[in-house]
């Protein structure tokens, strides 16, 4: 019996693989490396001392997915694979609808053909759009404001429809808030392509001297210091939330959404301060215009995940910043330099 991890070479997927392997699960991992590097696989094995099966496959390739389900006794799936850049989704919506939605349809089709009905899905707090109130509860109205967010909202609805059609489906919709940080070993972490869009990788690259200064997008929000407030969560806490969600879907049926955050909001300037203290590096910044689509404040009500999944984030802001800096300073060019070291990747089918 194995757990299939789609997008397992990515940022959150790789950290989840580590936690699952450490917990003794057998894993089959697939990824097409559209936003990740093969070297991460070697690092996961190095951290855990455990092996797993990997396929370089695309969820858009129906035959490849079928072949993986035929060759392995899969009993549940954690589905990370998808594109996630908000700006790109606005300029290339079809690319996002096709990859994220068709990929999920192909996966669910293969699952039902092989009698697999337990699924943990990577959704996002972005499905809430502009929150009516904070902290945000799972029953707040949904209203994603860009194509990326709408793919997540649509997939949530598709998965709910699947359960209506066949009540054997058991699905956890995990709405992540802002995952940051890295594994404490410094061996795996976030490796964005080009100039980062998100705050924490941008700050890390300023600290490393790769970028000159941070642009703070707006200081006139309705927040304590005027800068945007978000719920930053350590990626290892998030990964552990997947273990709890997996245990839950294996025991129950139905579709449940869970907020995975810390329940606390921090402003951009608080993040700069926390990172400076944790890293000992100065982060020069300038105040710029607001970024279109940004909201004042977004943080989670986490009581449902606390109570129903028996999960709570444990790591502090200092842990998040220290681990982000440890990863950045040990891997100044991300995974790129070590790519040649990887051998023996299977191509499916
Ligand atoms: P990531 O890009 O690092 O990981 C996604 C992985 O999926 C990549 O390794 C990519 O190569 C792979 N992939 C994409 N399309 C594929 C396909 N068609 N077939 C096979 N593999 C494919 O992203 P992440 O940050 O680890 O996010 C994982 C999931 O969580 C995504 O679905 C993302 O939308 C969601 N999410 C992420 C965040 C965040 O801030 N990182 C927040 C909310 C939700
Ligand atoms: C963004 C996405 C969201 C996605 C999430 C995680 C948008 C509008 N939203 O959320 O859909 O789920 O990433 O991938 O892109 N900031 C700066 N300077 C920077 C970068 C960010 O000041 O260079 C500020 C932002 O204005 C915001 C905060 O930092 O207030 C966090 O930004 P970011 O890390 O991009 O996350 P979100 O905007 O929450």
Short mmCIF file of C-alpha atoms and ligand atoms in Angstrom, two decimals:
data_model
loop_
_atom_site.label_atom_id
_atom_site.label_comp_id
_atom_site.label_asym_id
_atom_site.label_seq_id
_atom_site.Cartn_x
_atom_site.Cartn_y
_atom_site.Cartn_z
CA UNK A 1 0.00 0.00 0.00
CA UNK A 2 1.46 3.35 -1.04
CA UNK A 3 0.53 7.03 -1.02
CA UNK A 4 0.78 8.79 -4.38
CA UNK A 5 2.17 12.33 -4.16
CA UNK A 6 1.61 14.51 -7.25
CA UNK A 7 3.94 17.51 -7.48
CA UNK A 8 6.14 15.91 -4.83
CA UNK A 9 9.34 17.57 -6.10
CA UNK A 10 7.90 21.03 -5.41
CA UNK A 11 8.32 23.28 -2.39
CA UNK A 12 5.48 22.00 -0.19
CA UNK A 13 5.44 18.51 -1.73
CA UNK A 14 9.12 17.86 -0.94
CA UNK A 15 8.68 18.84 2.72
CA UNK A 16 5.58 16.64 2.93
CA UNK A 17 7.50 13.69 1.43
CA UNK A 18 10.06 14.05 4.24
CA UNK A 19 7.36 13.99 6.93
CA UNK A 20 5.54 11.04 5.35
CA UNK A 21 8.74 8.99 4.91
CA UNK A 22 9.73 9.73 8.50
CA UNK A 23 6.29 8.53 9.59
CA UNK A 24 6.88 5.23 7.76
CA UNK A 25 4.66 5.64 4.68
CA UNK A 26 5.56 4.02 1.37
CA UNK A 27 5.56 6.71 -1.34
CA UNK A 28 5.10 6.89 -5.08
CA UNK A 29 5.97 10.42 -6.19
CA UNK A 30 5.29 12.01 -9.58
CA UNK A 31 6.34 15.38 -10.97
CA UNK A 32 7.04 16.79 -14.43
CA UNK A 33 9.71 19.23 -13.10
CA UNK A 34 7.90 22.17 -14.70
CA UNK A 35 8.65 24.12 -11.51
CA UNK A 36 11.18 21.97 -9.66
CA UNK A 37 14.52 20.22 -10.01
CA UNK A 38 15.50 16.52 -9.83
CA UNK A 39 18.15 17.27 -7.18
CA UNK A 40 15.40 17.69 -4.57
CA UNK A 41 14.75 13.92 -4.76
CA UNK A 42 18.29 13.09 -3.70
CA UNK A 43 18.01 15.58 -0.83
CA UNK A 44 14.76 14.05 0.44
CA UNK A 45 16.51 10.66 0.54
CA UNK A 46 19.52 12.21 2.27
CA UNK A 47 17.39 13.81 5.00
CA UNK A 48 15.23 10.75 5.69
CA UNK A 49 17.62 7.89 4.84
CA UNK A 50 14.61 6.35 3.07
CA UNK A 51 13.85 5.48 -0.53
CA UNK A 52 10.71 5.98 -2.62
CA UNK A 53 9.55 5.45 -6.19
CA UNK A 54 9.65 8.48 -8.47
CA UNK A 55 8.13 9.04 -11.93
CA UNK A 56 8.91 12.00 -14.15
CA UNK A 57 5.34 12.23 -15.46
CA UNK A 58 2.76 14.80 -16.37
CA UNK A 59 -0.80 14.72 -15.04
CA UNK A 60 -1.89 15.78 -18.52
CA UNK A 61 -0.59 12.44 -19.85
CA UNK A 62 -3.47 10.04 -19.21
CA UNK A 63 -1.48 6.93 -20.20
CA UNK A 64 1.34 7.78 -17.81
CA UNK A 65 -1.07 8.20 -14.89
CA UNK A 66 -2.87 4.99 -15.78
CA UNK A 67 0.42 3.12 -15.87
CA UNK A 68 1.39 4.37 -12.38
CA UNK A 69 -1.96 3.28 -10.89
CA UNK A 70 -1.65 -0.10 -12.64
CA UNK A 71 1.84 -0.75 -11.31
CA UNK A 72 1.29 0.28 -7.69
CA UNK A 73 -1.20 -0.49 -4.96
CA UNK A 74 -2.12 3.15 -4.24
CA UNK A 75 -4.45 3.71 -1.29
CA UNK A 76 -4.59 7.51 -1.14
CA UNK A 77 -3.35 10.57 -3.03
CA UNK A 78 -1.94 13.92 -1.93
CA UNK A 79 -2.33 16.25 -4.89
CA UNK A 80 0.08 19.21 -5.05
CA UNK A 81 0.75 19.34 -8.80
CA UNK A 82 -0.34 22.58 -10.41
CA UNK A 83 0.80 26.02 -11.51
CA UNK A 84 0.69 28.73 -8.85
CA UNK A 85 1.86 32.13 -10.16
CA UNK A 86 -1.00 34.61 -9.83
CA UNK A 87 0.34 37.18 -12.33
CA UNK A 88 1.08 34.54 -14.98
CA UNK A 89 -2.43 33.13 -14.53
CA UNK A 90 -3.86 36.53 -15.45
CA UNK A 91 -1.80 36.74 -18.67
CA UNK A 92 -2.10 33.02 -19.56
CA UNK A 93 -5.42 31.84 -18.11
CA UNK A 94 -5.85 28.85 -20.44
CA UNK A 95 -2.49 27.44 -19.39
CA UNK A 96 -3.68 27.56 -15.77
CA UNK A 97 -7.19 26.19 -16.37
CA UNK A 98 -5.77 23.40 -18.51
CA UNK A 99 -2.95 22.30 -16.25
CA UNK A 100 -4.68 22.66 -12.90
CA UNK A 101 -8.17 21.52 -13.83
CA UNK A 102 -7.52 18.96 -16.57
CA UNK A 103 -4.65 17.54 -14.49
CA UNK A 104 -7.02 17.08 -11.54
CA UNK A 105 -9.74 15.54 -13.74
CA UNK A 106 -7.23 13.04 -15.16
CA UNK A 107 -6.07 12.18 -11.66
CA UNK A 108 -9.59 11.68 -10.28
CA UNK A 109 -10.53 9.58 -13.31
CA UNK A 110 -7.58 7.26 -12.73
CA UNK A 111 -8.33 7.15 -8.99
CA UNK A 112 -11.94 6.06 -9.50
CA UNK A 113 -10.95 3.50 -12.16
CA UNK A 114 -8.59 1.96 -9.60
CA UNK A 115 -10.94 2.21 -6.62
CA UNK A 116 -8.96 4.94 -4.83
CA UNK A 117 -11.22 7.53 -3.19
CA UNK A 118 -9.06 9.17 -0.53
CA UNK A 119 -7.62 12.52 -1.56
CA UNK A 120 -5.86 15.46 0.10
CA UNK A 121 -5.95 18.52 -2.17
CA UNK A 122 -3.76 21.67 -2.10
CA UNK A 123 -6.22 24.51 -2.12
CA UNK A 124 -5.40 28.04 -1.03
CA UNK A 125 -6.62 30.91 1.13
CA UNK A 126 -6.81 32.73 -2.18
CA UNK A 127 -10.29 31.13 -2.66
CA UNK A 128 -11.63 33.62 -0.09
CA UNK A 129 -10.74 36.57 -2.35
CA UNK A 130 -11.22 39.82 -0.41
CA UNK A 131 -12.11 38.57 3.07
CA UNK A 132 -15.27 40.00 4.63
CA UNK A 133 -13.77 39.56 8.09
CA UNK A 134 -10.62 38.24 9.77
CA UNK A 135 -9.81 35.73 11.11
CA UNK A 136 -11.32 33.81 8.17
CA UNK A 137 -13.43 30.73 8.93
CA UNK A 138 -13.94 27.93 6.40
CA UNK A 139 -17.59 28.85 5.88
CA UNK A 140 -16.72 32.41 4.79
CA UNK A 141 -17.93 33.28 1.28
CA UNK A 142 -15.59 32.29 -1.56
CA UNK A 143 -14.64 34.68 -4.34
CA UNK A 144 -11.25 34.15 -5.93
CA UNK A 145 -10.15 37.23 -7.84
CA UNK A 146 -7.78 35.77 -10.46
CA UNK A 147 -7.60 32.69 -12.75
CA UNK A 148 -5.17 30.84 -10.45
CA UNK A 149 -7.51 31.28 -7.50
CA UNK A 150 -10.50 30.31 -9.62
CA UNK A 151 -8.81 27.03 -10.60
CA UNK A 152 -8.61 26.21 -6.88
CA UNK A 153 -12.21 27.23 -6.25
CA UNK A 154 -13.45 25.23 -9.27
CA UNK A 155 -11.48 22.14 -8.27
CA UNK A 156 -12.99 22.37 -4.77
CA UNK A 157 -16.45 22.33 -6.39
CA UNK A 158 -15.55 19.47 -8.73
CA UNK A 159 -14.38 17.40 -5.76
CA UNK A 160 -17.61 18.17 -3.88
CA UNK A 161 -19.62 17.06 -6.94
CA UNK A 162 -17.63 13.82 -7.07
CA UNK A 163 -18.62 13.03 -3.51
CA UNK A 164 -22.27 13.76 -4.30
CA UNK A 165 -22.06 11.29 -7.19
CA UNK A 166 -20.30 8.59 -5.15
CA UNK A 167 -20.12 8.83 -1.36
CA UNK A 168 -16.99 6.69 -1.15
CA UNK A 169 -14.95 9.81 -1.93
CA UNK A 170 -13.14 11.23 1.07
CA UNK A 171 -11.49 14.58 0.43
CA UNK A 172 -9.64 17.16 2.51
CA UNK A 173 -9.43 20.59 0.87
CA UNK A 174 -6.45 22.23 2.55
CA UNK A 175 -6.56 26.00 2.26
CA UNK A 176 -2.99 27.10 2.87
CA UNK A 177 -2.26 30.60 4.08
CA UNK A 178 1.33 31.85 3.42
CA UNK A 179 3.86 28.99 3.58
CA UNK A 180 7.44 30.14 4.21
CA UNK A 181 10.70 28.80 5.67
CA UNK A 182 12.51 25.59 4.88
CA UNK A 183 13.50 22.26 6.39
CA UNK A 184 15.74 22.84 9.41
CA UNK A 185 18.52 20.76 7.78
CA UNK A 186 18.91 23.53 5.17
CA UNK A 187 18.85 20.84 2.44
CA UNK A 188 15.40 21.56 0.97
CA UNK A 189 13.53 24.84 0.61
CA UNK A 190 11.80 27.19 -1.80
CA UNK A 191 13.62 27.67 -5.11
CA UNK A 192 11.68 30.22 -7.18
CA UNK A 193 12.51 30.84 -10.84
CA UNK A 194 13.78 34.34 -11.59
CA UNK A 195 12.84 37.29 -9.39
CA UNK A 196 10.54 36.08 -6.60
CA UNK A 197 6.95 37.37 -6.47
CA UNK A 198 6.38 36.45 -2.84
CA UNK A 199 7.63 38.36 0.18
CA UNK A 200 9.81 35.84 2.01
CA UNK A 201 11.92 34.59 -0.93
CA UNK A 202 12.35 38.22 -1.99
CA UNK A 203 13.57 39.23 1.49
CA UNK A 204 15.93 36.22 1.55
CA UNK A 205 17.52 37.27 -1.74
CA UNK A 206 17.92 40.86 -0.52
CA UNK A 207 19.64 39.50 2.60
CA UNK A 208 21.93 37.40 0.39
CA UNK A 209 22.85 40.47 -1.68
CA UNK A 210 21.23 39.08 -4.87
CA UNK A 211 18.60 41.84 -4.88
CA UNK A 212 19.30 45.41 -3.89
CA UNK A 213 16.27 46.27 -1.76
CA UNK A 214 12.77 45.18 -0.88
CA UNK A 215 9.87 47.04 -2.45
CA UNK A 216 7.15 47.29 0.20
CA UNK A 217 3.87 47.34 -1.70
CA UNK A 218 1.87 50.05 0.08
CA UNK A 219 1.94 51.57 3.57
CA UNK A 220 -1.61 52.94 3.64
CA UNK A 221 -3.55 49.75 4.39
CA UNK A 222 -5.98 49.52 7.31
CA UNK A 223 -3.40 47.74 9.48
CA UNK A 224 -1.33 48.70 12.52
CA UNK A 225 1.66 50.02 10.53
CA UNK A 226 -0.09 50.44 7.16
CA UNK A 227 1.59 47.47 5.45
CA UNK A 228 -0.22 44.27 4.41
CA UNK A 229 -0.88 41.62 7.04
CA UNK A 230 -0.68 37.87 6.29
CA UNK A 231 -0.70 34.55 8.15
CA UNK A 232 2.79 33.11 7.55
CA UNK A 233 3.14 29.42 8.33
CA UNK A 234 6.30 27.30 8.50
CA UNK A 235 6.34 24.84 5.59
CA UNK A 236 7.20 21.95 7.96
CA UNK A 237 4.11 22.69 10.08
CA UNK A 238 2.12 22.75 6.85
CA UNK A 239 3.64 19.42 5.77
CA UNK A 240 2.64 17.91 9.13
CA UNK A 241 -0.92 19.13 8.50
CA UNK A 242 -0.96 16.84 5.42
CA UNK A 243 -0.19 13.81 7.58
CA UNK A 244 -3.13 14.63 9.82
CA UNK A 245 -5.39 15.24 6.81
CA UNK A 246 -4.27 11.94 5.27
CA UNK A 247 -5.08 10.06 8.48
CA UNK A 248 -8.47 11.75 8.51
CA UNK A 249 -9.46 11.00 4.88
CA UNK A 250 -8.40 7.36 5.32
CA UNK A 251 -10.82 7.01 8.26
CA UNK A 252 -13.84 9.00 7.04
CA UNK A 253 -15.79 9.93 3.91
CA UNK A 254 -17.09 13.32 2.78
CA UNK A 255 -15.50 16.58 1.72
CA UNK A 256 -14.09 18.99 4.29
CA UNK A 257 -12.21 22.27 3.88
CA UNK A 258 -9.54 23.19 6.45
CA UNK A 259 -7.60 26.41 6.94
CA UNK A 260 -3.92 25.69 7.49
CA UNK A 261 -2.37 28.78 9.03
CA UNK A 262 -1.13 29.88 12.44
CA UNK A 263 -4.13 32.10 13.20
CA UNK A 264 -1.84 35.16 13.59
CA UNK A 265 -1.22 37.97 11.13
CA UNK A 266 2.08 39.81 10.62
CA UNK A 267 2.74 42.95 8.61
CA UNK A 268 5.43 43.32 5.94
CA UNK A 269 7.48 45.54 8.26
CA UNK A 270 7.19 43.01 11.09
CA UNK A 271 8.50 40.37 8.69
CA UNK A 272 11.45 42.56 7.72
CA UNK A 273 12.25 43.10 11.40
CA UNK A 274 11.92 39.39 12.27
CA UNK A 275 14.15 38.39 9.34
CA UNK A 276 16.82 40.96 10.26
CA UNK A 277 16.91 39.64 13.82
CA UNK A 278 17.00 35.97 12.81
CA UNK A 279 19.63 36.39 10.08
CA UNK A 280 21.74 39.27 11.39
CA UNK A 281 21.46 40.78 7.87
CA UNK A 282 20.14 44.27 7.06
CA UNK A 283 17.12 44.40 4.71
CA UNK A 284 17.01 47.79 2.99
CA UNK A 285 13.51 48.66 1.75
CA UNK A 286 11.53 51.37 -0.02
CA UNK A 287 7.79 52.00 0.10
CA UNK A 288 6.13 51.59 -3.30
CA UNK A 289 2.59 51.67 -4.71
CA UNK A 290 0.10 49.01 -3.64
CA UNK A 291 0.27 45.81 -5.73
CA UNK A 292 -3.00 45.32 -7.63
CA UNK A 293 -5.15 42.57 -6.12
CA UNK A 294 -3.58 42.73 -2.64
CA UNK A 295 -5.81 42.89 0.44
CA UNK A 296 -5.20 44.66 3.78
CA UNK A 297 -5.28 41.69 6.05
CA UNK A 298 -5.68 37.92 5.66
CA UNK A 299 -5.31 35.41 8.48
CA UNK A 300 -6.92 32.14 9.44
CA UNK A 301 -9.34 30.94 12.03
CA UNK A 302 -7.67 27.56 12.59
CA UNK A 303 -10.10 26.04 15.09
CA UNK A 304 -11.55 23.51 12.64
CA UNK A 305 -8.12 22.03 11.78
CA UNK A 306 -7.16 22.18 15.49
CA UNK A 307 -10.25 20.24 16.54
CA UNK A 308 -11.05 17.91 13.63
CA UNK A 309 -7.50 17.13 12.45
CA UNK A 310 -5.85 17.47 15.85
CA UNK A 311 -3.26 19.71 14.20
CA UNK A 312 -1.81 23.10 15.10
CA UNK A 313 1.16 25.05 13.77
CA UNK A 314 3.99 24.95 16.32
CA UNK A 315 6.90 26.89 14.86
CA UNK A 316 7.51 30.57 15.61
CA UNK A 317 8.21 33.46 13.28
CA UNK A 318 11.84 33.26 14.39
CA UNK A 319 11.98 29.57 13.35
CA UNK A 320 10.50 30.50 9.95
CA UNK A 321 13.02 33.29 9.33
CA UNK A 322 16.04 31.33 10.65
CA UNK A 323 15.21 28.32 8.49
CA UNK A 324 14.55 30.49 5.41
CA UNK A 325 17.95 32.14 5.89
CA UNK A 326 19.71 28.81 6.55
CA UNK A 327 18.33 27.45 3.25
CA UNK A 328 19.17 30.64 1.31
CA UNK A 329 22.71 30.96 2.64
CA UNK A 330 23.53 27.26 2.16
CA UNK A 331 22.02 27.16 -1.36
CA UNK A 332 22.64 30.58 -2.93
CA UNK A 333 21.65 29.27 -6.38
CA UNK A 334 18.92 26.93 -5.15
CA UNK A 335 19.09 23.38 -6.50
CA UNK A 336 20.58 24.36 -9.85
CA UNK A 337 24.26 23.56 -9.36
CA UNK A 338 23.73 20.02 -8.19
CA UNK A 339 21.45 18.78 -10.98
CA UNK A 340 24.01 16.52 -12.62
CA UNK A 341 24.21 14.37 -9.52
CA UNK A 342 20.79 12.86 -10.04
CA UNK A 343 20.50 9.52 -11.79
CA UNK A 344 17.91 6.76 -12.20
CA UNK A 345 14.69 8.69 -12.74
CA UNK A 346 11.90 6.60 -14.23
CA UNK A 347 9.80 7.97 -17.04
CA UNK A 348 6.18 6.74 -17.06
CA UNK A 349 4.73 4.84 -18.85
P1 LIG B 1 5.58 24.16 -6.57
O1 LIG B 1 5.46 24.80 -7.90
O2 LIG B 1 6.88 24.23 -5.87
O3 LIG B 1 5.15 22.61 -6.66
C1 LIG B 1 4.22 22.13 -7.60
C2 LIG B 1 4.89 20.96 -8.33
O4 LIG B 1 3.96 20.43 -9.29
C3 LIG B 1 6.13 21.37 -9.11
O5 LIG B 1 7.22 20.54 -8.73
C4 LIG B 1 5.76 21.20 -10.58
O6 LIG B 1 6.87 20.77 -11.34
C5 LIG B 1 4.67 20.14 -10.48
N1 LIG B 1 3.68 20.15 -11.56
C6 LIG B 1 2.98 21.21 -12.04
N2 LIG B 1 2.15 20.81 -13.02
C7 LIG B 1 2.31 19.46 -13.15
C8 LIG B 1 1.74 18.48 -13.99
N3 LIG B 1 0.83 18.78 -14.94
N4 LIG B 1 2.15 17.19 -13.87
C9 LIG B 1 3.09 16.85 -12.95
N5 LIG B 1 3.67 17.76 -12.13
C10 LIG B 1 3.29 19.05 -12.24
O7 LIG B 1 4.41 24.75 -5.66
P2 LIG B 1 4.19 24.63 -4.09
O8 LIG B 1 4.46 25.95 -3.49
O9 LIG B 1 4.87 23.43 -3.55
O10 LIG B 1 2.62 24.43 -4.07
C11 LIG B 1 2.04 23.13 -4.10
C12 LIG B 1 0.54 23.28 -4.29
O11 LIG B 1 0.03 24.12 -3.25
C13 LIG B 1 0.14 23.95 -5.60
O12 LIG B 1 -1.03 23.33 -6.08
C14 LIG B 1 -0.14 25.39 -5.19
O13 LIG B 1 -1.08 26.00 -6.04
C15 LIG B 1 -0.70 25.20 -3.79
N6 LIG B 1 -0.50 26.39 -2.93
C16 LIG B 1 0.75 26.91 -2.76
C17 LIG B 1 0.92 28.05 -1.96
C18 LIG B 1 2.27 28.67 -1.77
O14 LIG B 1 2.35 29.79 -1.29
N7 LIG B 1 3.38 28.00 -2.08
C19 LIG B 1 -0.20 28.64 -1.33
C20 LIG B 1 -1.45 28.06 -1.51
C21 LIG B 1 -1.59 26.92 -2.31
C1 LIG B 2 0.22 35.72 -2.98
C2 LIG B 2 -0.88 35.51 -3.98
C3 LIG B 2 -1.79 34.39 -3.48
C4 LIG B 2 -0.97 33.12 -3.24
C5 LIG B 2 0.15 33.45 -2.25
C6 LIG B 2 1.06 32.29 -2.00
C7 LIG B 2 -1.22 37.68 -5.07
C8 LIG B 2 -2.13 38.85 -5.23
N1 LIG B 2 -1.61 36.75 -4.15
O1 LIG B 2 -0.39 36.04 -1.74
O2 LIG B 2 -2.80 34.11 -4.42
O3 LIG B 2 -1.80 32.10 -2.70
O4 LIG B 2 0.94 34.52 -2.78
O5 LIG B 2 1.75 31.93 -3.16
O6 LIG B 2 -0.20 37.57 -5.72
N2 LIG B 2 4.94 42.18 -0.54
C9 LIG B 2 5.76 43.28 -0.62
N3 LIG B 2 6.84 43.22 -1.45
C10 LIG B 2 7.13 42.12 -2.22
C11 LIG B 2 6.28 40.99 -2.13
C12 LIG B 2 5.18 41.06 -1.29
O7 LIG B 2 5.53 44.28 0.04
O8 LIG B 2 8.12 42.14 -2.97
C13 LIG B 2 3.79 42.21 0.40
C14 LIG B 2 2.43 42.03 -0.27
O9 LIG B 2 1.91 43.26 -0.66
C15 LIG B 2 1.63 41.35 0.86
C16 LIG B 2 2.69 40.54 1.62
O10 LIG B 2 3.96 41.11 1.27
O11 LIG B 2 1.11 42.32 1.74
C17 LIG B 2 2.72 39.06 1.23
O12 LIG B 2 2.83 38.95 -0.18
P1 LIG B 2 3.05 37.53 -0.90
O13 LIG B 2 4.16 36.80 -0.24
O14 LIG B 2 3.14 37.79 -2.36
O15 LIG B 2 1.71 36.72 -0.56
P2 LIG B 2 0.17 37.12 -0.78
O16 LIG B 2 0.02 38.43 -1.42
O17 LIG B 2 -0.53 36.90 0.51
#
